[in-house]
PDB file of C-alpha atoms and ligand atoms in Angstrom:
ATOM      1  CA  MET A   1     121.888  62.155  90.758  1.00 86.00           C
ATOM      2  CA  GLN A   2     120.210  59.740  88.297  1.00 95.00           C
ATOM      3  CA  LYS A   3     117.416  60.315  85.757  1.00 97.00           C
ATOM      4  CA  THR A   4     114.356  58.202  86.518  1.00 97.00           C
ATOM      5  CA  THR A   5     111.361  58.875  84.239  1.00 97.00           C
ATOM      6  CA  LEU A   6     110.968  61.309  81.370  1.00 98.00           C
ATOM      7  CA  LEU A   7     108.694  64.083  82.584  1.00 97.00           C
ATOM      8  CA  HIS A   8     108.543  66.221  79.463  1.00 96.00           C
ATOM      9  CA  GLU A   9     110.167  66.443  76.038  1.00 97.00           C
ATOM     10  CA  GLY A  10     110.310  69.895  74.509  1.00 94.00           C
ATOM     11  CA  LYS A  11     111.763  71.110  71.233  1.00 93.00           C
ATOM     12  CA  ALA A  12     115.299  71.623  72.559  1.00 97.00           C
ATOM     13  CA  LYS A  13     115.380  69.778  75.885  1.00 98.00           C
ATOM     14  CA  LYS A  14     114.149  66.729  77.756  1.00 98.00           C
ATOM     15  CA  VAL A  15     113.267  66.993  81.430  1.00 98.00           C
ATOM     16  CA  PHE A  16     113.662  63.936  83.662  1.00 98.00           C
ATOM     17  CA  LEU A  17     112.515  63.219  87.180  1.00 98.00           C
ATOM     18  CA  THR A  18     115.176  62.067  89.652  1.00 98.00           C
ATOM     19  CA  GLU A  19     115.168  60.113  92.914  1.00 97.00           C
ATOM     20  CA  GLU A  20     114.712  63.494  94.650  1.00 97.00           C
ATOM     21  CA  SER A  21     111.139  64.716  94.181  1.00 96.00           C
ATOM     22  CA  ASP A  22     112.261  68.352  94.261  1.00 97.00           C
ATOM     23  CA  LEU A  23     114.939  67.984  91.571  1.00 98.00           C
ATOM     24  CA  VAL A  24     114.848  67.384  87.808  1.00 98.00           C
ATOM     25  CA  ILE A  25     117.516  66.949  85.141  1.00 98.00           C
ATOM     26  CA  GLN A  26     117.359  69.066  81.985  1.00 98.00           C
ATOM     27  CA  GLU A  27     119.040  67.329  79.048  1.00 98.00           C
ATOM     28  CA  PHE A  28     119.988  69.670  76.202  1.00 98.00           C
ATOM     29  CA  LYS A  29     119.415  68.269  72.686  1.00 98.00           C
ATOM     30  CA  ASP A  30     120.953  69.228  69.346  1.00 98.00           C
ATOM     31  CA  ASP A  31     117.488  69.535  67.776  1.00 97.00           C
ATOM     32  CA  ALA A  32     116.661  73.003  66.553  1.00 97.00           C
ATOM     33  CA  THR A  33     113.293  74.380  65.567  1.00 96.00           C
ATOM     34  CA  ALA A  34     112.170  77.796  64.475  1.00 95.00           C
ATOM     35  CA  PHE A  35     108.868  79.549  63.823  1.00 92.00           C
ATOM     36  CA  ASN A  36     107.102  77.196  66.242  1.00 88.00           C
ATOM     37  CA  ASN A  37     108.279  73.952  64.697  1.00 88.00           C
ATOM     38  CA  LYS A  38     107.699  74.952  61.055  1.00 91.00           C
ATOM     39  CA  LYS A  39     111.457  74.725  60.452  1.00 96.00           C
ATOM     40  CA  LYS A  40     113.375  71.795  61.906  1.00 96.00           C
ATOM     41  CA  GLY A  41     116.985  70.722  61.917  1.00 97.00           C
ATOM     42  CA  THR A  42     119.930  69.950  64.120  1.00 97.00           C
ATOM     43  CA  ILE A  43     122.869  72.076  65.164  1.00 97.00           C
ATOM     44  CA  ALA A  44     125.905  69.890  65.925  1.00 97.00           C
ATOM     45  CA  ASP A  45     126.846  70.007  69.622  1.00 97.00           C
ATOM     46  CA  LYS A  46     124.239  72.682  70.341  1.00 98.00           C
ATOM     47  CA  GLY A  47     123.132  70.805  73.462  1.00 98.00           C
ATOM     48  CA  VAL A  48     126.635  70.804  74.881  1.00 98.00           C
ATOM     49  CA  VAL A  49     127.196  74.464  74.072  1.00 98.00           C
ATOM     50  CA  ASN A  50     123.823  75.672  75.373  1.00 98.00           C
ATOM     51  CA  ASN A  51     124.167  73.706  78.619  1.00 98.00           C
ATOM     52  CA  ALA A  52     127.621  75.189  79.238  1.00 98.00           C
ATOM     53  CA  ILE A  53     126.504  78.749  78.434  1.00 98.00           C
ATOM     54  CA  SER A  54     123.297  78.466  80.472  1.00 98.00           C
ATOM     55  CA  CYS A  55     125.079  77.087  83.540  1.00 98.00           C
ATOM     56  CA  LYS A  56     127.617  79.895  83.388  1.00 98.00           C
ATOM     57  CA  LEU A  57     124.953  82.602  83.014  1.00 98.00           C
ATOM     58  CA  PHE A  58     122.706  81.211  85.764  1.00 98.00           C
ATOM     59  CA  THR A  59     125.739  81.110  88.078  1.00 98.00           C
ATOM     60  CA  LEU A  60     126.536  84.724  87.153  1.00 98.00           C
ATOM     61  CA  LEU A  61     122.938  85.764  87.837  1.00 98.00           C
ATOM     62  CA  GLU A  62     122.884  83.934  91.195  1.00 98.00           C
ATOM     63  CA  ALA A  63     125.987  85.934  92.143  1.00 98.00           C
ATOM     64  CA  HIS A  64     123.931  89.073  91.417  1.00 98.00           C
ATOM     65  CA  GLY A  65     121.048  87.949  93.631  1.00 97.00           C
ATOM     66  CA  VAL A  66     118.784  86.420  90.972  1.00 98.00           C
ATOM     67  CA  LYS A  67     117.256  83.123  92.129  1.00 98.00           C
ATOM     68  CA  THR A  68     117.424  80.446  89.416  1.00 98.00           C
ATOM     69  CA  HIS A  69     116.564  76.766  89.099  1.00 98.00           C
ATOM     70  CA  LEU A  70     120.220  75.762  88.607  1.00 98.00           C
ATOM     71  CA  VAL A  71     121.622  73.350  91.186  1.00 98.00           C
ATOM     72  CA  GLU A  72     124.701  72.202  89.273  1.00 98.00           C
ATOM     73  CA  LYS A  73     126.030  71.186  85.876  1.00 98.00           C
ATOM     74  CA  LEU A  74     126.056  67.367  85.930  1.00 98.00           C
ATOM     75  CA  SER A  75     127.629  66.533  82.586  1.00 98.00           C
ATOM     76  CA  GLU A  76     128.094  67.911  79.079  1.00 98.00           C
ATOM     77  CA  ARG A  77     124.374  67.868  78.298  1.00 98.00           C
ATOM     78  CA  ASP A  78     122.747  67.578  81.729  1.00 98.00           C
ATOM     79  CA  MET A  79     121.807  70.325  84.182  1.00 98.00           C
ATOM     80  CA  LEU A  80     120.477  69.466  87.643  1.00 98.00           C
ATOM     81  CA  CYS A  81     117.633  71.850  88.457  1.00 98.00           C
ATOM     82  CA  ARG A  82     115.039  72.568  91.094  1.00 98.00           C
ATOM     83  CA  ARG A  83     111.641  71.345  89.895  1.00 98.00           C
ATOM     84  CA  LEU A  84     109.422  74.260  88.931  1.00 98.00           C
ATOM     85  CA  ASP A  85     105.771  74.762  88.267  1.00 97.00           C
ATOM     86  CA  ILE A  86     106.438  76.643  85.018  1.00 97.00           C
ATOM     87  CA  ILE A  87     104.552  79.918  84.617  1.00 98.00           C
ATOM     88  CA  LYS A  88     103.058  79.882  81.120  1.00 98.00           C
ATOM     89  CA  VAL A  89     104.446  83.304  80.271  1.00 98.00           C
ATOM     90  CA  GLU A  90     107.475  83.907  78.036  1.00 98.00           C
ATOM     91  CA  VAL A  91     109.132  87.172  79.030  1.00 98.00           C
ATOM     92  CA  VAL A  92     111.046  88.906  76.229  1.00 99.00           C
ATOM     93  CA  VAL A  93     113.392  91.833  76.900  1.00 99.00           C
ATOM     94  CA  ARG A  94     114.599  93.988  74.004  1.00 98.00           C
ATOM     95  CA  ASN A  95     117.500  96.450  73.899  1.00 98.00           C
ATOM     96  CA  ILE A  96     117.750  96.807  70.121  1.00 98.00           C
ATOM     97  CA  ALA A  97     114.961  96.409  67.558  1.00 98.00           C
ATOM     98  CA  ALA A  98     115.016  93.063  65.744  1.00 98.00           C
ATOM     99  CA  GLY A  99     112.819  90.081  64.939  1.00 98.00           C
ATOM    100  CA  SER A 100     109.116  90.330  65.644  1.00 98.00           C
ATOM    101  CA  LEU A 101     109.445  93.897  66.986  1.00 98.00           C
ATOM    102  CA  VAL A 102     110.500  95.011  63.499  1.00 98.00           C
ATOM    103  CA  LYS A 103     107.745  92.972  61.825  1.00 98.00           C
ATOM    104  CA  ARG A 104     104.973  93.971  64.193  1.00 98.00           C
ATOM    105  CA  TYR A 105     105.644  97.656  64.785  1.00 98.00           C
ATOM    106  CA  GLY A 106     107.812  98.785  61.852  1.00 97.00           C
ATOM    107  CA  PHE A 107     110.964  99.615  63.814  1.00 98.00           C
ATOM    108  CA  THR A 108     114.126  99.712  61.719  1.00 98.00           C
ATOM    109  CA  GLU A 109     116.299  96.730  62.622  1.00 98.00           C
ATOM    110  CA  GLY A 110     119.201  97.869  64.769  1.00 98.00           C
ATOM    111  CA  THR A 111     117.438 100.854  66.361  1.00 98.00           C
ATOM    112  CA  VAL A 112     118.715 101.167  69.930  1.00 98.00           C
ATOM    113  CA  LEU A 113     115.759 101.437  72.310  1.00 98.00           C
ATOM    114  CA  ASP A 114     116.175 104.248  74.876  1.00 97.00           C
ATOM    115  CA  VAL A 115     114.347 102.162  77.449  1.00 98.00           C
ATOM    116  CA  PRO A 116     114.326  98.359  77.125  1.00 98.00           C
ATOM    117  CA  ILE A 117     110.993  96.876  76.066  1.00 98.00           C
ATOM    118  CA  VAL A 118     109.553  94.033  78.160  1.00 98.00           C
ATOM    119  CA  GLU A 119     106.896  91.861  76.507  1.00 98.00           C
ATOM    120  CA  PHE A 120     104.795  88.942  77.723  1.00 98.00           C
ATOM    121  CA  TYR A 121     103.829  86.068  75.437  1.00 98.00           C
ATOM    122  CA  LEU A 122     101.455  83.221  76.275  1.00 98.00           C
ATOM    123  CA  LYS A 123     103.450  79.969  76.331  1.00 98.00           C
ATOM    124  CA  ASN A 124     101.143  77.908  74.132  1.00 97.00           C
ATOM    125  CA  ASP A 125     102.468  76.280  70.943  1.00 93.00           C
ATOM    126  CA  ASP A 126      98.963  75.527  69.640  1.00 95.00           C
ATOM    127  CA  LEU A 127      98.248  79.262  69.641  1.00 97.00           C
ATOM    128  CA  ASP A 128     101.753  80.221  68.366  1.00 95.00           C
ATOM    129  CA  ASP A 129     102.731  81.930  71.655  1.00 97.00           C
ATOM    130  CA  PRO A 130     100.633  85.102  71.169  1.00 98.00           C
ATOM    131  CA  LEU A 131     101.766  88.471  72.549  1.00 98.00           C
ATOM    132  CA  MET A 132      99.625  89.427  75.548  1.00 98.00           C
ATOM    133  CA  ASN A 133      99.315  92.102  78.202  1.00 98.00           C
ATOM    134  CA  GLU A 134      98.909  91.696  81.956  1.00 98.00           C
ATOM    135  CA  SER A 135      95.099  91.654  81.748  1.00 98.00           C
ATOM    136  CA  HIS A 136      95.159  88.756  79.278  1.00 98.00           C
ATOM    137  CA  ALA A 137      97.556  86.787  81.483  1.00 98.00           C
ATOM    138  CA  VAL A 138      95.430  87.327  84.587  1.00 98.00           C
ATOM    139  CA  ALA A 139      92.152  86.556  82.753  1.00 98.00           C
ATOM    140  CA  LEU A 140      93.705  83.356  81.383  1.00 98.00           C
ATOM    141  CA  GLY A 141      94.759  82.416  84.914  1.00 98.00           C
ATOM    142  CA  VAL A 142      98.425  81.929  83.977  1.00 98.00           C
ATOM    143  CA  ALA A 143      99.759  84.458  86.508  1.00 98.00           C
ATOM    144  CA  THR A 144      98.620  87.069  89.014  1.00 98.00           C
ATOM    145  CA  TYR A 145      99.325  90.804  88.721  1.00 98.00           C
ATOM    146  CA  GLU A 146     101.795  90.446  91.597  1.00 98.00           C
ATOM    147  CA  GLU A 147     103.633  87.621  89.814  1.00 98.00           C
ATOM    148  CA  LEU A 148     103.747  89.571  86.547  1.00 98.00           C
ATOM    149  CA  SER A 149     105.218  92.517  88.390  1.00 98.00           C
ATOM    150  CA  VAL A 150     107.927  90.228  89.817  1.00 98.00           C
ATOM    151  CA  LEU A 151     108.621  88.806  86.332  1.00 98.00           C
ATOM    152  CA  ARG A 152     109.014  92.291  84.856  1.00 98.00           C
ATOM    153  CA  LYS A 153     111.331  93.484  87.640  1.00 98.00           C
ATOM    154  CA  GLN A 154     113.411  90.290  87.510  1.00 98.00           C
ATOM    155  CA  ALA A 155     113.669  90.517  83.716  1.00 98.00           C
ATOM    156  CA  GLU A 156     114.840  94.150  83.910  1.00 98.00           C
ATOM    157  CA  ALA A 157     117.431  93.303  86.574  1.00 98.00           C
ATOM    158  CA  ILE A 158     118.665  90.286  84.583  1.00 98.00           C
ATOM    159  CA  ASN A 159     118.982  92.491  81.493  1.00 98.00           C
ATOM    160  CA  LEU A 160     121.324  94.896  83.293  1.00 98.00           C
ATOM    161  CA  VAL A 161     123.598  92.057  84.457  1.00 98.00           C
ATOM    162  CA  LEU A 162     123.657  90.245  81.115  1.00 98.00           C
ATOM    163  CA  ARG A 163     124.071  93.366  78.951  1.00 98.00           C
ATOM    164  CA  GLU A 164     127.177  94.366  80.885  1.00 98.00           C
ATOM    165  CA  PHE A 165     128.570  90.803  80.867  1.00 98.00           C
ATOM    166  CA  PHE A 166     128.146  90.462  77.091  1.00 98.00           C
ATOM    167  CA  ALA A 167     129.454  93.961  76.352  1.00 98.00           C
ATOM    168  CA  GLN A 168     132.702  92.949  78.088  1.00 97.00           C
ATOM    169  CA  ARG A 169     132.811  90.033  75.634  1.00 97.00           C
ATOM    170  CA  LYS A 170     132.210  92.242  72.608  1.00 98.00           C
ATOM    171  CA  LEU A 171     128.653  91.076  72.098  1.00 98.00           C
ATOM    172  CA  LYS A 172     125.538  93.233  71.932  1.00 98.00           C
ATOM    173  CA  LEU A 173     122.627  91.636  73.792  1.00 98.00           C
ATOM    174  CA  VAL A 174     119.895  92.569  71.300  1.00 98.00           C
ATOM    175  CA  ASP A 175     117.014  90.708  72.956  1.00 98.00           C
ATOM    176  CA  PHE A 176     116.266  87.526  74.877  1.00 98.00           C
ATOM    177  CA  LYS A 177     113.491  85.333  76.257  1.00 98.00           C
ATOM    178  CA  LEU A 178     113.123  84.151  79.850  1.00 98.00           C
ATOM    179  CA  GLU A 179     110.867  81.640  81.567  1.00 98.00           C
ATOM    180  CA  PHE A 180     110.113  81.516  85.260  1.00 98.00           C
ATOM    181  CA  GLY A 181     108.500  78.991  87.569  1.00 98.00           C
ATOM    182  CA  ARG A 182     107.051  78.662  91.035  1.00 98.00           C
ATOM    183  CA  HIS A 183     109.082  76.750  93.584  1.00 97.00           C
ATOM    184  CA  HIS A 184     107.489  76.567  97.048  1.00 95.00           C
ATOM    185  CA  ASP A 185     106.841  80.241  97.881  1.00 93.00           C
ATOM    186  CA  LYS A 186     109.442  81.651  95.458  1.00 97.00           C
ATOM    187  CA  ILE A 187     109.628  82.490  91.778  1.00 98.00           C
ATOM    188  CA  LEU A 188     112.824  81.176  90.163  1.00 98.00           C
ATOM    189  CA  LEU A 189     114.321  81.788  86.744  1.00 98.00           C
ATOM    190  CA  GLY A 190     114.075  78.555  84.732  1.00 98.00           C
ATOM    191  CA  ASP A 191     114.657  77.117  81.263  1.00 98.00           C
ATOM    192  CA  GLU A 192     117.910  78.249  79.578  1.00 98.00           C
ATOM    193  CA  ILE A 193     119.766  81.344  78.414  1.00 98.00           C
ATOM    194  CA  SER A 194     121.679  80.573  75.230  1.00 98.00           C
ATOM    195  CA  PRO A 195     122.063  81.525  71.563  1.00 98.00           C
ATOM    196  CA  ASP A 196     118.721  79.707  71.060  1.00 98.00           C
ATOM    197  CA  THR A 197     116.920  82.180  73.301  1.00 98.00           C
ATOM    198  CA  CYS A 198     118.926  85.388  72.826  1.00 98.00           C
ATOM    199  CA  ARG A 199     120.044  87.539  69.920  1.00 98.00           C
ATOM    200  CA  PHE A 200     123.736  88.415  70.029  1.00 98.00           C
ATOM    201  CA  TRP A 201     125.437  90.733  67.543  1.00 98.00           C
ATOM    202  CA  ASP A 202     129.187  91.211  67.397  1.00 98.00           C
ATOM    203  CA  LEU A 203     130.006  94.610  68.944  1.00 98.00           C
ATOM    204  CA  ASP A 204     132.262  95.700  66.082  1.00 97.00           C
ATOM    205  CA  THR A 205     130.722  94.116  62.990  1.00 98.00           C
ATOM    206  CA  ASN A 206     127.053  93.542  64.017  1.00 98.00           C
ATOM    207  CA  GLU A 207     127.420  89.988  62.725  1.00 98.00           C
ATOM    208  CA  LYS A 208     124.527  87.826  63.997  1.00 98.00           C
ATOM    209  CA  MET A 209     125.826  85.133  66.371  1.00 98.00           C
ATOM    210  CA  ASP A 210     122.681  83.301  67.450  1.00 98.00           C
ATOM    211  CA  LYS A 211     119.756  81.206  66.244  1.00 98.00           C
ATOM    212  CA  ASP A 212     118.870  83.761  63.562  1.00 98.00           C
ATOM    213  CA  ARG A 213     121.679  82.091  61.525  1.00 98.00           C
ATOM    214  CA  PHE A 214     119.569  78.891  61.606  1.00 98.00           C
ATOM    215  CA  ARG A 215     116.191  80.640  61.254  1.00 97.00           C
ATOM    216  CA  PHE A 216     117.232  82.515  58.109  1.00 97.00           C
ATOM    217  CA  ASP A 217     119.785  80.060  56.643  1.00 97.00           C
ATOM    218  CA  LEU A 218     122.709  82.422  57.076  1.00 97.00           C
ATOM    219  CA  GLY A 219     125.254  79.572  57.398  1.00 97.00           C
ATOM    220  CA  GLY A 220     127.988  79.232  59.987  1.00 97.00           C
ATOM    221  CA  VAL A 221     125.527  78.285  62.739  1.00 98.00           C
ATOM    222  CA  GLU A 222     127.861  75.952  64.673  1.00 98.00           C
ATOM    223  CA  ASP A 223     130.765  78.399  64.412  1.00 98.00           C
ATOM    224  CA  ALA A 224     128.637  81.226  65.806  1.00 98.00           C
ATOM    225  CA  TYR A 225     127.430  79.125  68.753  1.00 98.00           C
ATOM    226  CA  SER A 226     130.950  77.969  69.620  1.00 97.00           C
ATOM    227  CA  GLU A 227     132.310  81.510  69.346  1.00 98.00           C
ATOM    228  CA  VAL A 228     129.641  82.698  71.817  1.00 98.00           C
ATOM    229  CA  GLN A 229     130.621  79.796  74.095  1.00 98.00           C
ATOM    230  CA  ARG A 230     134.286  80.783  73.832  1.00 98.00           C
ATOM    231  CA  ARG A 231     133.574  84.419  74.718  1.00 97.00           C
ATOM    232  CA  VAL A 232     131.268  83.446  77.600  1.00 98.00           C
ATOM    233  CA  LEU A 233     133.474  80.754  79.141  1.00 96.00           C
ATOM    234  CA  GLU A 234     137.019  81.591  78.238  1.00 86.00           C
ATOM    235  CA  LEU A 235     137.112  85.336  78.694  1.00 71.00           C
ATOM    236  CA  ASP A 236     137.013  85.493  82.458  1.00 67.00           C
TER     237      ASP A 236
HETATM  238  P1  TMP B 301     111.146  87.561  68.502  1.00 70.86           P
HETATM  239  O1  TMP B 301     111.797  88.797  67.965  1.00 70.86           O
HETATM  240  O2  TMP B 301     110.993  86.478  67.454  1.00 70.86           O
HETATM  241  O3  TMP B 301     109.867  87.860  69.216  1.00 70.86           O
HETATM  242  O4  TMP B 301     112.152  86.944  69.585  1.00 70.86           O
HETATM  243  C1  TMP B 301     112.594  87.711  70.668  1.00 70.86           C
HETATM  244  C2  TMP B 301     113.634  86.927  71.444  1.00 70.86           C
HETATM  245  O5  TMP B 301     113.054  85.789  72.053  1.00 70.86           O
HETATM  246  C3  TMP B 301     114.795  86.390  70.601  1.00 70.86           C
HETATM  247  O6  TMP B 301     115.992  86.564  71.320  1.00 70.86           O
HETATM  248  C4  TMP B 301     114.505  84.934  70.418  1.00 70.86           C
HETATM  249  C5  TMP B 301     113.694  84.586  71.632  1.00 70.86           C
HETATM  250  N1  TMP B 301     112.658  83.602  71.368  1.00 70.86           N
HETATM  251  C6  TMP B 301     112.697  82.363  71.994  1.00 70.86           C
HETATM  252  O7  TMP B 301     113.616  82.074  72.764  1.00 70.86           O
HETATM  253  N2  TMP B 301     111.687  81.482  71.741  1.00 70.86           N
HETATM  254  C7  TMP B 301     110.650  81.764  70.929  1.00 70.86           C
HETATM  255  O8  TMP B 301     109.770  80.923  70.747  1.00 70.86           O
HETATM  256  C8  TMP B 301     110.630  83.056  70.276  1.00 70.86           C
HETATM  257  C9  TMP B 301     109.510  83.424  69.341  1.00 70.86           C
HETATM  258  C10 TMP B 301     111.644  83.932  70.530  1.00 70.86           C
HETATM  259  N1  LIG B 302     111.650  78.318  69.699  1.00 70.86           N
HETATM  260  C1  LIG B 302     110.595  78.550  68.745  1.00 70.86           C
HETATM  261  C2  LIG B 302     110.361  77.337  67.889  1.00 70.86           C
HETATM  262  O1  LIG B 302     110.613  76.469  67.803  1.00 70.86           O
HETATM  263  C3  LIG B 302     110.712  79.749  67.890  1.00 70.86           C
HETATM  264  C4  LIG B 302     112.028  80.334  67.554  1.00 70.86           C
HETATM  265  O2  LIG B 302     112.960  80.267  68.343  1.00 70.86           O
HETATM  266  O3  LIG B 302     112.131  80.940  66.472  1.00 70.86           O
HETATM  267  O4  LIG B 302     109.885  76.965  67.078  1.00 70.86           O
END
């Protein structure tokens, strides 16, 4: 399958149309941003690593009955995907308090949440992706109550699969962000699942092994990403 025209360029990926109207190619870049573009940089080989990890995790989720946009991994940086009408809702699932949950609500970082928290954010860079509830999403016309209920249930099911998978690889799945899209009459999981969109802490040492190393200049960013890749891909 060949790329034809560039459909969209985001912060971490480009999306291309293909000869097949129903299929697009996601190309993973090494560009990294944080805090909605306020911090910019590159992470060497991030695109290769995130494509490999995402393809593996989408395949795992498909095996557990989750419908995703993945068709196949085409090359190091390219993923062939079903074309989605992206739902402008970012779904965050949290197992352990970190990041904005700590800032916003005063949780102590590292507190294990008895029940995972699911949050919806409006996908809108100009507004800094504000936190919203179901009523906001429906009033804004970005999703229906029925769709939001599907997103929540899918996110909870995905969390159970991924938490177990990462625990076997000695990683705590602290939190992560998902995006979904409409495809004909179905809702599919889209975007990526990678150290850019998840927080992973080493099970034994709690060392951060994700984009927080870039966000907060902790060093060792590339090493952390490739160690996550190793645990995800090599420990089967
Ligand atoms: P947060 O604690 O900053 O709200 O982030 C929660 C999770 O969502 C974390 O794993 C990082 C991920 N995330 C993204 O993938 N994209 C974003 O734009 C933000 C803000 C968070
Ligand atoms: N992905 C977002 C950004 O670029 C935020 C983040 O991941 O921290 O800017």
